[in-house]
Structure formats: structure tokens, C-alpha cells
Amino acid sequence: MSRARRAAAPVRRFPMTRVPLVSALACAFAVASLSAPAVGQEFTVGSLKIERPWSRATPGGAKVAGGYLTITNTGTEPDRLVGGTLPQAGRFEVHEMKTENGVMTMRPLNQGLEIKPGATVTLAPGGYHVMFMDLKQPLKEGETLAGELRFEKAGTVAVRYSVQAIGATSPGSTTSAGGGAAPAAGGHHHH
């Protein structure tokens, strides 16, 4: 910084103006660092690594929401995600969305979702996901929800879902892939 610019800086004349700014920045950083781990969380059970469980906020009255995460099998045997629990939901199901004859359909995977040895399976909007059914209350953006995932061989693991904005397409995003708000209630419609 040049000498002329330094001499003209208000910080030079009023040294106390720097303290509130530094304090505000420190507080903002502290708050951001407290909320960040919810998006980057990892959980392990047996040879399975579960990363970044998250869900979307739901409007009042919504009865369903989707749950998303990534599962990596570091072992030598396949395993299956067969269920789970979320206290805010009456039921928990493993689902798949896929296009058949030009129509997007959603169906439960009654035998669970296989995770082959060495494979990583991503549960994301528009594909594999877990469904929180019969919601007892709306899911609110910013919440962290304690739940469990149940695997055929590895057993049960406690996880925490980070609740993102209604239109989120991934942890930390705020809009759908189309740029606008995604369908409410986790993007699922039941007919």
C-alpha cells in the first residue's frame, strides 16, 4: 500500500473501526464452519462408507421427502441397503427412479439396493434414493436429522441428514438443474 493511501485510510484515524469488522468476520466464519460439517459428513459401518447424507426441505403438509447420499463398498463382498429409519417419518423405503418408454417412474426396491465390492453408488435426485414416507412434520432448511441406514450384511449405522433448500440438486446447492425451484416434497409425486 502506498504511503498516501495508508495516511488517508479511516483505520489510521479511527483504529476502533477495525475491531467490529474483524469481530463480524470472525463470527461469520465461525457460524459457517459450524454448519459446514453437516454437508461433508462421513459414516462407516463394516466395509461401507456413507458420505454426505442430505434431504430437501418440504412445505407444510408434505407427506414425503427424498434422502440422498453416496455409499462406497471398500470390501470384497457385496452388501445391500435394505432400509432405515427417520424419526420424522412413519416409513422409510429404498427407491429407484428411471425412464421407461419415455415416462419417468418411481418404484420401491423391495430387495434393497446392491452395493458391489469396490463400487460407489450415488443416491441422488432422479435416480436411486431413500424415501421418507408419512412425514410427521415438515423438514426445514438448515436442520440436521438423525436417522439410521440398515444394510443386509454390515448392519445398522446412525447417520445425520443435512436438510437443504426445497429446490436443491446436491448438498449446498439451492436450485434445481433447470435453474428454478424443483418440485416440492423432495421431488416426488404419487398417483
Coordinates of C-alpha atoms in Angstrom, one line a residue:
M1 CA 0.0 0.0 0.0
S2 CA 1.4 3.4 -0.8
R3 CA 2.2 5.9 2.0
A4 CA -0.5 8.4 0.7
R5 CA -3.2 5.7 0.7
R6 CA -2.2 4.5 4.2
A7 CA -2.4 8.0 5.6
A8 CA -5.9 8.5 4.1
A9 CA -7.3 5.2 5.4
P10 CA -10.0 5.7 8.1
V11 CA -8.5 2.8 10.1
R12 CA -5.5 5.0 10.7
R13 CA -7.6 7.8 12.2
F14 CA -10.2 5.6 14.0
P15 CA -8.4 2.4 15.0
M16 CA -11.6 1.1 16.8
T17 CA -13.5 0.8 13.5
R18 CA -11.3 -2.2 12.6
V19 CA -12.4 -4.2 15.7
P20 CA -16.1 -4.5 14.8
L21 CA -15.3 -5.5 11.2
V22 CA -12.8 -8.2 12.4
S23 CA -15.2 -9.4 15.0
A24 CA -18.1 -9.6 12.5
L25 CA -15.9 -11.5 10.0
A26 CA -14.7 -13.9 12.8
C27 CA -18.3 -14.5 13.8
A28 CA -19.4 -15.1 10.2
F29 CA -16.5 -17.6 9.7
A30 CA -17.3 -19.4 13.0
V31 CA -21.0 -19.8 12.1
A32 CA -20.1 -21.0 8.6
S33 CA -17.6 -23.5 10.0
L34 CA -20.2 -24.9 12.4
S35 CA -22.8 -25.5 9.7
A36 CA -20.4 -26.9 7.1
P37 CA -19.7 -30.3 8.5
A38 CA -23.4 -31.4 8.1
V39 CA -22.8 -31.3 4.3
G40 CA -19.5 -33.1 4.4
Q41 CA -20.3 -35.8 7.0
E42 CA -19.0 -39.4 6.6
F43 CA -20.2 -42.5 8.4
T44 CA -18.8 -46.1 8.4
V45 CA -20.3 -49.5 9.0
G46 CA -18.3 -52.6 8.2
S47 CA -16.7 -52.1 4.8
L48 CA -19.2 -49.4 3.8
K49 CA -18.5 -45.7 3.8
I50 CA -21.6 -43.4 3.7
E51 CA -20.9 -39.8 2.6
R52 CA -23.0 -36.6 2.6
P53 CA -26.5 -37.7 3.6
W54 CA -28.9 -34.9 2.8
S55 CA -32.6 -34.2 2.1
R56 CA -34.6 -31.3 0.8
A57 CA -36.8 -29.0 2.9
T58 CA -40.5 -29.7 2.5
P59 CA -43.5 -27.4 2.6
G60 CA -46.1 -27.7 5.4
G61 CA -48.4 -30.6 4.7
A62 CA -46.0 -32.6 2.6
K63 CA -46.1 -36.3 3.4
V64 CA -43.0 -37.5 1.6
A65 CA -39.3 -36.4 1.1
G66 CA -36.3 -37.9 -0.6
G67 CA -33.0 -38.7 1.1
Y68 CA -29.7 -38.8 -0.8
L69 CA -26.2 -40.0 -0.1
T70 CA -23.2 -41.8 -1.5
I71 CA -22.2 -45.3 -0.4
T72 CA -18.8 -46.9 -1.2
N73 CA -18.1 -50.6 -0.6
T74 CA -14.4 -51.0 0.2
G75 CA -14.8 -54.7 1.0
T76 CA -14.7 -57.9 -1.0
E77 CA -18.3 -58.9 -0.6
P78 CA -21.5 -57.2 -1.9
D79 CA -23.9 -55.7 0.5
R80 CA -27.4 -54.2 0.2
L81 CA -29.1 -51.1 1.6
V82 CA -32.4 -52.7 2.7
G83 CA -34.0 -50.0 4.9
G84 CA -33.6 -47.4 7.6
T85 CA -35.4 -45.1 10.0
L86 CA -36.0 -41.4 10.4
P87 CA -38.0 -40.3 13.5
Q88 CA -39.8 -37.6 11.4
A89 CA -41.2 -40.3 9.1
G90 CA -43.6 -43.1 9.6
R91 CA -41.9 -45.3 6.9
F92 CA -38.5 -45.5 5.2
E93 CA -38.1 -47.1 1.8
V94 CA -35.3 -47.5 -0.8
H95 CA -36.5 -46.4 -4.2
E96 CA -35.4 -46.1 -7.8
M97 CA -36.5 -43.6 -10.5
K98 CA -35.9 -44.4 -14.1
T99 CA -37.3 -43.7 -17.5
E100 CA -39.4 -46.4 -19.1
N101 CA -40.9 -45.8 -22.6
G102 CA -40.3 -42.1 -22.2
V103 CA -42.0 -41.9 -18.8
M104 CA -40.2 -41.3 -15.5
T105 CA -41.4 -43.8 -13.0
M106 CA -40.5 -44.4 -9.3
R107 CA -40.6 -47.7 -7.6
P108 CA -39.6 -49.2 -4.3
L109 CA -36.6 -51.7 -4.4
N110 CA -38.1 -54.4 -2.2
Q111 CA -34.9 -56.4 -2.3
G112 CA -32.8 -53.3 -1.4
L113 CA -30.1 -51.6 -3.4
E114 CA -26.9 -53.7 -4.1
I115 CA -23.5 -52.1 -3.4
K116 CA -20.9 -54.3 -5.2
P117 CA -17.4 -54.7 -3.9
G118 CA -15.2 -51.8 -4.9
A119 CA -18.3 -49.9 -6.1
T120 CA -19.6 -46.5 -5.2
V121 CA -23.4 -46.0 -5.5
T122 CA -24.8 -42.4 -5.5
L123 CA -28.3 -41.8 -4.3
A124 CA -29.4 -38.5 -5.9
P125 CA -32.5 -36.8 -7.2
G126 CA -33.8 -38.5 -10.4
G127 CA -32.1 -41.9 -9.6
Y128 CA -31.7 -44.2 -6.6
H129 CA -32.8 -42.5 -3.3
V130 CA -34.4 -43.3 0.0
M131 CA -38.0 -42.1 0.7
F132 CA -39.2 -40.7 4.0
M133 CA -42.9 -41.6 3.9
D134 CA -45.8 -40.4 6.1
L135 CA -43.9 -37.3 7.4
K136 CA -44.9 -36.2 10.8
Q137 CA -43.7 -32.7 10.4
P138 CA -42.1 -30.5 7.6
L139 CA -38.3 -30.8 7.0
K140 CA -36.8 -27.3 7.5
E141 CA -33.8 -26.0 5.6
G142 CA -30.7 -25.9 7.9
E143 CA -31.9 -28.7 10.1
T144 CA -29.8 -31.9 10.7
L145 CA -31.9 -35.0 11.0
A146 CA -30.6 -38.1 12.9
G147 CA -31.6 -41.4 11.2
E148 CA -30.3 -44.9 10.6
L149 CA -29.5 -46.9 7.5
R150 CA -29.8 -50.7 7.6
F151 CA -27.6 -52.9 5.4
E152 CA -28.1 -56.6 4.8
K153 CA -24.6 -57.7 6.0
A154 CA -23.0 -54.6 7.6
G155 CA -26.0 -53.9 9.9
T156 CA -27.3 -50.6 11.1
V157 CA -25.4 -47.3 11.1
A158 CA -26.5 -43.9 12.6
V159 CA -26.3 -41.1 10.1
R160 CA -27.3 -37.4 10.0
Y161 CA -29.1 -35.8 7.0
S162 CA -28.4 -32.2 6.3
V163 CA -31.7 -30.5 5.1
Q164 CA -31.1 -28.3 2.0
A165 CA -33.4 -25.8 0.2
I166 CA -36.5 -27.1 -1.4
G167 CA -35.0 -26.9 -4.9
A168 CA -31.6 -28.3 -4.1
T169 CA -30.0 -30.7 -6.5
S170 CA -27.0 -31.6 -4.3
P171 CA -25.6 -30.7 -0.8
G172 CA -25.0 -27.0 -0.7
S173 CA -27.0 -26.2 -3.9
T174 CA -30.1 -24.0 -3.8
T175 CA -31.8 -24.6 -7.2
S176 CA -32.8 -27.4 -9.5
A177 CA -30.9 -28.4 -12.6
G178 CA -33.3 -26.3 -14.7
G179 CA -32.5 -23.2 -12.7
G180 CA -35.8 -22.8 -11.0
A181 CA -37.4 -24.4 -7.9
A182 CA -37.7 -28.2 -8.1
P183 CA -40.9 -29.9 -7.2
A184 CA -41.7 -29.6 -3.5
A185 CA -41.8 -32.6 -1.2
G186 CA -38.5 -34.0 -2.2
G187 CA -39.5 -34.0 -5.9
H188 CA -41.8 -37.0 -5.7
H189 CA -45.3 -37.3 -6.9
H190 CA -47.6 -40.2 -6.0
H191 CA -50.5 -41.0 -8.3

